[in-house]
Short mmCIF file of C-alpha atoms in Angstrom, two decimals:
data_model
loop_
_atom_site.label_atom_id
_atom_site.label_comp_id
_atom_site.label_asym_id
_atom_site.label_seq_id
_atom_site.Cartn_x
_atom_site.Cartn_y
_atom_site.Cartn_z
CA UNK A 1 1.25 5.89 6.39
CA UNK A 2 -0.35 3.42 8.80
CA UNK A 3 -0.39 0.00 7.10
CA UNK A 4 -2.26 -1.42 10.05
CA UNK A 5 -3.69 0.32 13.07
CA UNK A 6 -0.46 -0.55 14.91
CA UNK A 7 2.37 0.14 12.44
CA UNK A 8 3.59 3.32 10.76
CA UNK A 9 5.46 2.61 7.52
CA UNK A 10 7.74 5.16 5.90
CA UNK A 11 6.65 5.73 2.31
CA UNK A 12 8.98 8.46 1.10
CA UNK A 13 12.03 10.19 2.53
CA UNK A 14 13.81 13.13 1.01
CA UNK A 15 17.04 14.72 2.06
CA UNK A 16 20.44 13.38 3.07
CA UNK A 17 20.97 9.95 1.44
CA UNK A 18 22.96 8.68 4.46
CA UNK A 19 20.06 9.60 6.70
CA UNK A 20 17.53 7.82 4.45
CA UNK A 21 19.36 4.52 4.88
CA UNK A 22 19.45 4.80 8.68
CA UNK A 23 15.85 5.77 9.47
CA UNK A 24 13.72 2.69 10.24
CA UNK A 25 10.94 1.96 7.79
CA UNK A 26 8.40 0.56 10.28
CA UNK A 27 7.61 2.12 13.64
CA UNK A 28 4.96 1.13 16.20
CA UNK A 29 2.07 3.62 16.16
CA UNK A 30 2.07 3.77 19.96
CA UNK A 31 5.24 5.86 19.76
CA UNK A 32 3.22 8.65 18.08
CA UNK A 33 0.28 9.04 20.50
CA UNK A 34 -0.16 12.78 20.04
CA UNK A 35 -1.20 12.39 16.40
CA UNK A 36 -4.32 10.43 17.27
CA UNK A 37 -5.78 13.78 18.30
CA UNK A 38 -5.39 14.98 14.71
CA UNK A 39 -3.33 18.06 15.59
CA UNK A 40 -0.09 19.41 14.15
CA UNK A 41 3.03 19.06 16.26
CA UNK A 42 5.95 21.48 16.01
CA UNK A 43 8.83 20.82 18.41
CA UNK A 44 12.26 22.27 18.98
CA UNK A 45 15.16 20.02 19.94
CA UNK A 46 14.99 21.17 23.56
CA UNK A 47 11.20 20.89 23.90
CA UNK A 48 10.07 18.88 26.95
CA UNK A 49 7.22 17.32 24.89
CA UNK A 50 9.92 15.28 23.14
CA UNK A 51 10.12 13.05 26.20
CA UNK A 52 6.75 11.54 25.14
CA UNK A 53 7.95 10.98 21.59
CA UNK A 54 11.12 8.92 21.94
CA UNK A 55 11.65 8.15 18.23
CA UNK A 56 11.42 11.81 17.24
CA UNK A 57 13.65 12.82 20.14
CA UNK A 58 16.27 10.23 19.14
CA UNK A 59 16.21 11.29 15.49
CA UNK A 60 16.64 14.95 16.39
CA UNK A 61 19.63 14.22 18.61
CA UNK A 62 21.23 11.50 16.48
CA UNK A 63 21.08 13.34 13.16
CA UNK A 64 21.70 16.89 14.33
CA UNK A 65 18.25 18.34 13.67
CA UNK A 66 17.09 21.39 15.55
CA UNK A 67 13.42 20.49 15.44
CA UNK A 68 10.47 18.63 14.03
CA UNK A 69 7.08 19.32 12.52
CA UNK A 70 4.45 16.65 11.99
CA UNK A 71 1.00 16.91 10.48
CA UNK A 72 -1.45 14.02 10.73
CA UNK A 73 -2.85 12.76 7.44
CA UNK A 74 -6.52 12.57 8.40
CA UNK A 75 -9.31 11.30 6.22
CA UNK A 76 -12.83 10.17 7.09
CA UNK A 77 -12.18 10.90 10.75
CA UNK A 78 -9.15 8.58 10.91
CA UNK A 79 -5.45 9.37 11.08
CA UNK A 80 -3.93 7.45 8.17
CA UNK A 81 -0.36 8.65 8.47
CA UNK A 82 1.94 11.51 9.37
CA UNK A 83 3.69 14.06 7.18
CA UNK A 84 6.97 14.66 8.98
CA UNK A 85 9.55 17.39 8.50
CA UNK A 86 12.82 17.43 10.39
CA UNK A 87 14.71 20.67 10.08
CA UNK A 88 18.30 21.67 10.78
CA UNK A 89 17.83 25.45 10.95
CA UNK A 90 15.64 26.93 13.71
CA UNK A 91 12.03 27.31 12.58
CA UNK A 92 9.48 29.79 13.83
CA UNK A 93 6.26 28.77 12.09
CA UNK A 94 4.43 31.72 10.55
CA UNK A 95 0.76 31.63 9.57
CA UNK A 96 1.85 31.29 5.91
CA UNK A 97 4.11 28.35 6.80
CA UNK A 98 1.27 26.71 8.76
CA UNK A 99 -1.13 27.20 5.85
CA UNK A 100 1.36 25.71 3.37
CA UNK A 101 2.02 22.74 5.66
CA UNK A 102 -1.73 22.12 6.03
CA UNK A 103 -2.28 22.30 2.27
CA UNK A 104 0.65 19.97 1.60
CA UNK A 105 -0.70 17.56 4.20
CA UNK A 106 -4.13 17.63 2.54
CA UNK A 107 -2.58 16.80 -0.84
CA UNK A 108 -0.55 13.95 0.62
CA UNK A 109 -3.70 12.65 2.32
CA UNK A 110 -5.54 12.61 -1.03
CA UNK A 111 -2.61 10.72 -2.59
CA UNK A 112 -2.59 8.18 0.26
CA UNK A 113 -6.37 7.69 -0.06
CA UNK A 114 -6.13 7.18 -3.82
CA UNK A 115 -3.26 4.74 -3.39
CA UNK A 116 -5.22 2.74 -0.84
CA UNK A 117 -8.32 2.72 -3.06
CA UNK A 118 -6.23 1.54 -6.02
CA UNK A 119 -4.69 -1.25 -3.93
CA UNK A 120 -8.13 -2.30 -2.71
CA UNK A 121 -9.41 -2.34 -6.30
CA UNK A 122 -6.46 -4.48 -7.42
CA UNK A 123 -7.06 -6.93 -4.57
CA UNK A 124 -10.77 -7.13 -5.42
CA UNK A 125 -9.89 -7.83 -9.07
CA UNK A 126 -7.54 -10.66 -8.09
CA UNK A 127 -10.16 -12.13 -5.74
CA UNK A 128 -12.83 -11.92 -8.44
CA UNK A 129 -10.61 -13.73 -10.94
CA UNK A 130 -9.80 -16.42 -8.39
CA UNK A 131 -13.51 -16.90 -7.65
CA UNK A 132 -14.25 -17.12 -11.39
CA UNK A 133 -11.50 -19.72 -11.90
CA UNK A 134 -12.73 -21.73 -8.91
CA UNK A 135 -16.27 -21.67 -10.28
CA UNK A 136 -15.02 -22.81 -13.67
CA UNK A 137 -12.97 -25.60 -12.05
CA UNK A 138 -16.08 -26.69 -10.14
CA UNK A 139 -18.13 -26.87 -13.34
CA UNK A 140 -15.41 -28.89 -15.07
CA UNK A 141 -15.16 -31.26 -12.08
CA UNK A 142 -18.94 -31.73 -12.10
CA UNK A 143 -18.87 -32.49 -15.83
CA UNK A 144 -16.02 -34.97 -15.35
CA UNK A 145 -17.95 -36.78 -12.61
CA UNK A 146 -20.96 -37.08 -14.90
CA UNK A 147 -19.14 -38.08 -18.08
CA UNK A 148 -15.76 -39.78 -17.57
CA UNK A 149 -14.81 -39.75 -21.26
CA UNK A 150 -15.33 -35.96 -21.41
CA UNK A 151 -12.64 -35.42 -18.75
CA UNK A 152 -9.72 -36.45 -20.94
CA UNK A 153 -11.25 -34.73 -23.94
CA UNK A 154 -11.61 -31.41 -22.07
CA UNK A 155 -8.00 -31.47 -20.90
CA UNK A 156 -6.71 -32.35 -24.37
CA UNK A 157 -8.74 -29.55 -25.96
CA UNK A 158 -7.39 -27.07 -23.38
CA UNK A 159 -3.77 -28.18 -23.96
CA UNK A 160 -4.10 -28.04 -27.76
CA UNK A 161 -5.87 -24.66 -27.63
CA UNK A 162 -3.21 -23.10 -25.41
CA UNK A 163 -0.39 -24.44 -27.62
CA UNK A 164 -2.15 -23.12 -30.73
CA UNK A 165 -2.80 -19.73 -29.13
CA UNK A 166 0.83 -19.49 -28.07
CA UNK A 167 2.02 -20.32 -31.61
CA UNK A 168 -0.37 -17.70 -32.98
CA UNK A 169 1.38 -15.09 -30.84
CA UNK A 170 -1.48 -14.39 -28.45
CA UNK A 171 -0.14 -12.34 -25.55
CA UNK A 172 0.48 -14.05 -22.23
CA UNK A 173 -2.09 -11.82 -20.53
CA UNK A 174 -4.78 -13.05 -22.92
CA UNK A 175 -3.94 -16.76 -22.59
CA UNK A 176 -5.99 -16.99 -19.39
CA UNK A 177 -9.11 -16.02 -21.38
CA UNK A 178 -8.28 -18.65 -24.02
CA UNK A 179 -7.77 -21.24 -21.26
CA UNK A 180 -11.14 -20.39 -19.74
CA UNK A 181 -12.88 -20.50 -23.09
CA UNK A 182 -11.36 -23.89 -23.92
CA UNK A 183 -12.56 -25.32 -20.63
CA UNK A 184 -16.03 -23.88 -21.20
CA UNK A 185 -16.44 -25.44 -24.66
CA UNK A 186 -18.00 -28.66 -23.26
CA UNK A 187 -19.93 -26.91 -20.53
#
C-alpha cells in the first residue's frame, strides 16, 4: 500500500520465507510509474517493459521468477497500492485468471480502505481525548489563578481519588475518567 504519495510499503508477503526476508519493505513509488494509469501489468522475465520497472526486473532475475503480475488497488480514483504476484512457472493469463485477479484485487482494496478508515478513526479518537484533556487542564489552571487555595486542594483530591480508585480495583483504562472527574469536582 502507499503510506504516502511517494512510498510503497509492503504489507503482506506469502511464499518462500527466505525471499520474504530479502524483499525491501519500502520502495519509492516512482519506480512503479505504470500503475498510476490504473491498469494491470503482466510481464514475463524477458519482457522489454521490465526495463522501465527496475525493482520488478531485479526481483525476477535475483529470485528466479519467470514473470510478474501486478494489479493496482484503486479506490475513489486513486491508486492506493499494488497487489503483486511473482510466479516461477510460465503464466498465460486466461480470462478466468484475469477475472479472479481483478476480484482478489477488489477485495484487497476494500480491506486496505477499511484499515485506513480504522486508523483514521483511532487517530481522531486520540486527538479528541488530547483536546478534552487540554481543555480540562485550561479550566483547572483558570481556577487556580482565581483561587490559590483551591489549587492545592484540587491536586490533593485528584491524588487521593486515583489512589482510592486503584485500591478499589478500577481498571487502568477507566482511571483516566476518574482522574478527569476528580479534577472537575471544583469546576
